[in-house]
């Protein structure tokens, strides 16, 4: 009997900024839009299946799409509406700003600094998605 092994690699081609703030998601979105010039808007909640007893849970999600640069921006809540964490090993982070197709490091640094300068934001720091145990939760 032949044995077939399936190997796959997750596409983690995005930048991830972890944000710690006591603000509600819509207020943080407002301030991020104000300081960065983005136009993040509420889109359908991100739904994933969590282990028992939580089950299916939803995470608040805001998005902006730049047609000129093909860059996608997503602001995701780390705490689920129905309980649980999107990235359990990052419980101290309240939100994640996920940026796909982002190239310029200088723009990224400026954006990160502007978000960190929001008075209600405790910290905004770039993290490597490859180092996260729950990185598959960020694939959508």
PDB file of C-alpha atoms in Angstrom:
ATOM      1  CA  UNK A   1       0.000   0.000   0.000  1.00  0.00           C
ATOM      2  CA  UNK A   2       1.405   3.374  -1.040  1.00  0.00           C
ATOM      3  CA  UNK A   3       1.547   6.208   1.409  1.00  0.00           C
ATOM      4  CA  UNK A   4       0.951   9.769   0.226  1.00  0.00           C
ATOM      5  CA  UNK A   5       2.084  12.657   2.364  1.00  0.00           C
ATOM      6  CA  UNK A   6       0.496  16.030   1.820  1.00  0.00           C
ATOM      7  CA  UNK A   7       2.715  19.007   2.529  1.00  0.00           C
ATOM      8  CA  UNK A   8       1.417  22.531   2.396  1.00  0.00           C
ATOM      9  CA  UNK A   9       2.719  25.943   3.219  1.00  0.00           C
ATOM     10  CA  UNK A  10       0.579  28.775   4.486  1.00  0.00           C
ATOM     11  CA  UNK A  11       0.692  32.000   2.481  1.00  0.00           C
ATOM     12  CA  UNK A  12       1.809  34.457   5.143  1.00  0.00           C
ATOM     13  CA  UNK A  13       2.684  37.258   2.751  1.00  0.00           C
ATOM     14  CA  UNK A  14       1.360  40.102   4.883  1.00  0.00           C
ATOM     15  CA  UNK A  15       2.451  42.567   7.541  1.00  0.00           C
ATOM     16  CA  UNK A  16       0.900  42.319  10.984  1.00  0.00           C
ATOM     17  CA  UNK A  17       0.738  45.113  13.551  1.00  0.00           C
ATOM     18  CA  UNK A  18      -0.484  44.194  17.038  1.00  0.00           C
ATOM     19  CA  UNK A  19      -2.385  47.007  18.770  1.00  0.00           C
ATOM     20  CA  UNK A  20      -3.174  47.225  22.477  1.00  0.00           C
ATOM     21  CA  UNK A  21      -5.911  49.712  23.311  1.00  0.00           C
ATOM     22  CA  UNK A  22      -8.920  50.031  25.576  1.00  0.00           C
ATOM     23  CA  UNK A  23     -10.967  51.608  22.761  1.00  0.00           C
ATOM     24  CA  UNK A  24     -13.979  49.927  21.187  1.00  0.00           C
ATOM     25  CA  UNK A  25     -13.344  48.672  17.654  1.00  0.00           C
ATOM     26  CA  UNK A  26     -15.314  51.436  15.918  1.00  0.00           C
ATOM     27  CA  UNK A  27     -13.515  54.180  17.907  1.00  0.00           C
ATOM     28  CA  UNK A  28     -10.093  52.718  17.161  1.00  0.00           C
ATOM     29  CA  UNK A  29     -11.059  52.476  13.504  1.00  0.00           C
ATOM     30  CA  UNK A  30     -12.037  56.160  13.519  1.00  0.00           C
ATOM     31  CA  UNK A  31      -8.699  57.222  15.019  1.00  0.00           C
ATOM     32  CA  UNK A  32      -6.670  54.947  12.722  1.00  0.00           C
ATOM     33  CA  UNK A  33      -8.479  56.423   9.719  1.00  0.00           C
ATOM     34  CA  UNK A  34      -7.834  59.925  11.021  1.00  0.00           C
ATOM     35  CA  UNK A  35      -4.058  59.535  11.576  1.00  0.00           C
ATOM     36  CA  UNK A  36      -3.220  57.299   8.602  1.00  0.00           C
ATOM     37  CA  UNK A  37      -5.561  58.539   5.890  1.00  0.00           C
ATOM     38  CA  UNK A  38      -7.081  55.088   5.454  1.00  0.00           C
ATOM     39  CA  UNK A  39     -10.796  54.591   4.897  1.00  0.00           C
ATOM     40  CA  UNK A  40     -11.386  51.508   7.007  1.00  0.00           C
ATOM     41  CA  UNK A  41     -15.059  50.566   7.097  1.00  0.00           C
ATOM     42  CA  UNK A  42     -17.045  47.797   8.748  1.00  0.00           C
ATOM     43  CA  UNK A  43     -17.339  44.610   6.715  1.00  0.00           C
ATOM     44  CA  UNK A  44     -18.776  41.215   7.539  1.00  0.00           C
ATOM     45  CA  UNK A  45     -17.383  39.767  10.778  1.00  0.00           C
ATOM     46  CA  UNK A  46     -14.637  37.195  10.419  1.00  0.00           C
ATOM     47  CA  UNK A  47     -15.974  33.783  11.442  1.00  0.00           C
ATOM     48  CA  UNK A  48     -13.833  30.832  12.518  1.00  0.00           C
ATOM     49  CA  UNK A  49     -14.355  27.580  14.372  1.00  0.00           C
ATOM     50  CA  UNK A  50     -12.724  27.388  17.818  1.00  0.00           C
ATOM     51  CA  UNK A  51     -12.211  24.270  19.939  1.00  0.00           C
ATOM     52  CA  UNK A  52     -14.940  23.273  22.411  1.00  0.00           C
ATOM     53  CA  UNK A  53     -16.604  24.757  24.417  1.00  0.00           C
ATOM     54  CA  UNK A  54     -16.503  27.953  22.311  1.00  0.00           C
ATOM     55  CA  UNK A  55     -17.349  26.552  18.864  1.00  0.00           C
ATOM     56  CA  UNK A  56     -18.052  29.009  16.083  1.00  0.00           C
ATOM     57  CA  UNK A  57     -17.095  32.587  16.931  1.00  0.00           C
ATOM     58  CA  UNK A  58     -17.000  35.939  15.166  1.00  0.00           C
ATOM     59  CA  UNK A  59     -14.375  38.664  15.201  1.00  0.00           C
ATOM     60  CA  UNK A  60     -15.074  42.274  14.318  1.00  0.00           C
ATOM     61  CA  UNK A  61     -13.444  43.230  10.990  1.00  0.00           C
ATOM     62  CA  UNK A  62     -12.873  46.521   9.181  1.00  0.00           C
ATOM     63  CA  UNK A  63     -11.332  46.773   5.717  1.00  0.00           C
ATOM     64  CA  UNK A  64      -9.928  49.216   3.187  1.00  0.00           C
ATOM     65  CA  UNK A  65      -8.731  48.392  -0.321  1.00  0.00           C
ATOM     66  CA  UNK A  66      -6.368  50.641  -2.259  1.00  0.00           C
ATOM     67  CA  UNK A  67      -7.016  50.174  -5.981  1.00  0.00           C
ATOM     68  CA  UNK A  68      -3.934  52.166  -6.999  1.00  0.00           C
ATOM     69  CA  UNK A  69      -1.456  50.007  -5.044  1.00  0.00           C
ATOM     70  CA  UNK A  70      -3.530  46.792  -4.686  1.00  0.00           C
ATOM     71  CA  UNK A  71      -2.932  46.990  -0.935  1.00  0.00           C
ATOM     72  CA  UNK A  72      -5.502  45.498   1.439  1.00  0.00           C
ATOM     73  CA  UNK A  73      -5.880  46.705   5.024  1.00  0.00           C
ATOM     74  CA  UNK A  74      -7.830  44.805   7.683  1.00  0.00           C
ATOM     75  CA  UNK A  75      -8.395  45.781  11.306  1.00  0.00           C
ATOM     76  CA  UNK A  76      -9.338  42.647  13.255  1.00  0.00           C
ATOM     77  CA  UNK A  77     -10.418  42.348  16.870  1.00  0.00           C
ATOM     78  CA  UNK A  78      -8.475  39.741  18.837  1.00  0.00           C
ATOM     79  CA  UNK A  79     -11.337  39.016  21.241  1.00  0.00           C
ATOM     80  CA  UNK A  80     -14.278  37.193  19.712  1.00  0.00           C
ATOM     81  CA  UNK A  81     -17.847  38.406  20.016  1.00  0.00           C
ATOM     82  CA  UNK A  82     -18.817  34.932  21.264  1.00  0.00           C
ATOM     83  CA  UNK A  83     -15.642  34.497  23.349  1.00  0.00           C
ATOM     84  CA  UNK A  84     -12.182  33.200  22.633  1.00  0.00           C
ATOM     85  CA  UNK A  85      -9.178  34.852  21.032  1.00  0.00           C
ATOM     86  CA  UNK A  86      -8.207  35.013  17.367  1.00  0.00           C
ATOM     87  CA  UNK A  87      -4.547  34.623  18.360  1.00  0.00           C
ATOM     88  CA  UNK A  88      -4.596  33.050  21.853  1.00  0.00           C
ATOM     89  CA  UNK A  89      -0.865  33.477  22.418  1.00  0.00           C
ATOM     90  CA  UNK A  90      -1.272  37.261  21.950  1.00  0.00           C
ATOM     91  CA  UNK A  91      -3.991  37.819  24.606  1.00  0.00           C
ATOM     92  CA  UNK A  92      -2.469  41.166  25.581  1.00  0.00           C
ATOM     93  CA  UNK A  93      -3.142  42.540  22.066  1.00  0.00           C
ATOM     94  CA  UNK A  94      -6.654  43.812  21.466  1.00  0.00           C
ATOM     95  CA  UNK A  95      -6.495  44.316  17.689  1.00  0.00           C
ATOM     96  CA  UNK A  96      -4.434  43.396  14.656  1.00  0.00           C
ATOM     97  CA  UNK A  97      -3.859  45.523  11.590  1.00  0.00           C
ATOM     98  CA  UNK A  98      -3.192  43.091   8.751  1.00  0.00           C
ATOM     99  CA  UNK A  99      -1.727  44.592   5.572  1.00  0.00           C
ATOM    100  CA  UNK A 100      -1.416  42.594   2.352  1.00  0.00           C
ATOM    101  CA  UNK A 101       0.762  43.643  -0.628  1.00  0.00           C
ATOM    102  CA  UNK A 102       2.558  46.317   1.405  1.00  0.00           C
ATOM    103  CA  UNK A 103       6.049  47.060   0.137  1.00  0.00           C
ATOM    104  CA  UNK A 104       7.480  50.312   1.480  1.00  0.00           C
ATOM    105  CA  UNK A 105       9.137  49.909   4.898  1.00  0.00           C
ATOM    106  CA  UNK A 106       9.292  53.673   5.472  1.00  0.00           C
ATOM    107  CA  UNK A 107       5.512  54.013   5.015  1.00  0.00           C
ATOM    108  CA  UNK A 108       4.982  51.066   7.353  1.00  0.00           C
ATOM    109  CA  UNK A 109       7.148  52.642  10.047  1.00  0.00           C
ATOM    110  CA  UNK A 110       5.323  55.974   9.690  1.00  0.00           C
ATOM    111  CA  UNK A 111       1.921  54.253   9.907  1.00  0.00           C
ATOM    112  CA  UNK A 112       2.968  52.267  12.966  1.00  0.00           C
ATOM    113  CA  UNK A 113       4.282  55.386  14.714  1.00  0.00           C
ATOM    114  CA  UNK A 114       1.105  57.350  13.957  1.00  0.00           C
ATOM    115  CA  UNK A 115      -1.067  54.568  15.365  1.00  0.00           C
ATOM    116  CA  UNK A 116       1.146  54.349  18.471  1.00  0.00           C
ATOM    117  CA  UNK A 117       0.745  58.137  18.919  1.00  0.00           C
ATOM    118  CA  UNK A 118      -3.029  57.810  19.360  1.00  0.00           C
ATOM    119  CA  UNK A 119      -3.483  58.687  23.066  1.00  0.00           C
ATOM    120  CA  UNK A 120      -5.664  55.646  23.853  1.00  0.00           C
ATOM    121  CA  UNK A 121      -3.262  53.186  22.158  1.00  0.00           C
ATOM    122  CA  UNK A 122      -0.833  51.642  24.627  1.00  0.00           C
ATOM    123  CA  UNK A 123       1.373  49.972  22.029  1.00  0.00           C
ATOM    124  CA  UNK A 124       1.404  49.266  18.293  1.00  0.00           C
ATOM    125  CA  UNK A 125       4.183  46.941  17.199  1.00  0.00           C
ATOM    126  CA  UNK A 126       4.933  44.859  14.147  1.00  0.00           C
ATOM    127  CA  UNK A 127       5.017  41.116  14.756  1.00  0.00           C
ATOM    128  CA  UNK A 128       6.098  38.267  12.533  1.00  0.00           C
ATOM    129  CA  UNK A 129       3.159  36.054  11.484  1.00  0.00           C
ATOM    130  CA  UNK A 130       5.550  33.120  10.973  1.00  0.00           C
ATOM    131  CA  UNK A 131       6.330  33.019  14.707  1.00  0.00           C
ATOM    132  CA  UNK A 132       2.683  32.696  15.778  1.00  0.00           C
ATOM    133  CA  UNK A 133       1.282  29.297  16.712  1.00  0.00           C
ATOM    134  CA  UNK A 134      -2.235  30.294  15.586  1.00  0.00           C
ATOM    135  CA  UNK A 135      -1.158  31.858  12.286  1.00  0.00           C
ATOM    136  CA  UNK A 136      -3.731  29.816  10.350  1.00  0.00           C
ATOM    137  CA  UNK A 137      -6.451  31.942  11.998  1.00  0.00           C
ATOM    138  CA  UNK A 138      -5.184  34.930   9.994  1.00  0.00           C
ATOM    139  CA  UNK A 139      -5.737  33.281   6.602  1.00  0.00           C
ATOM    140  CA  UNK A 140      -9.002  34.418   5.004  1.00  0.00           C
TER     141      UNK A 140
END
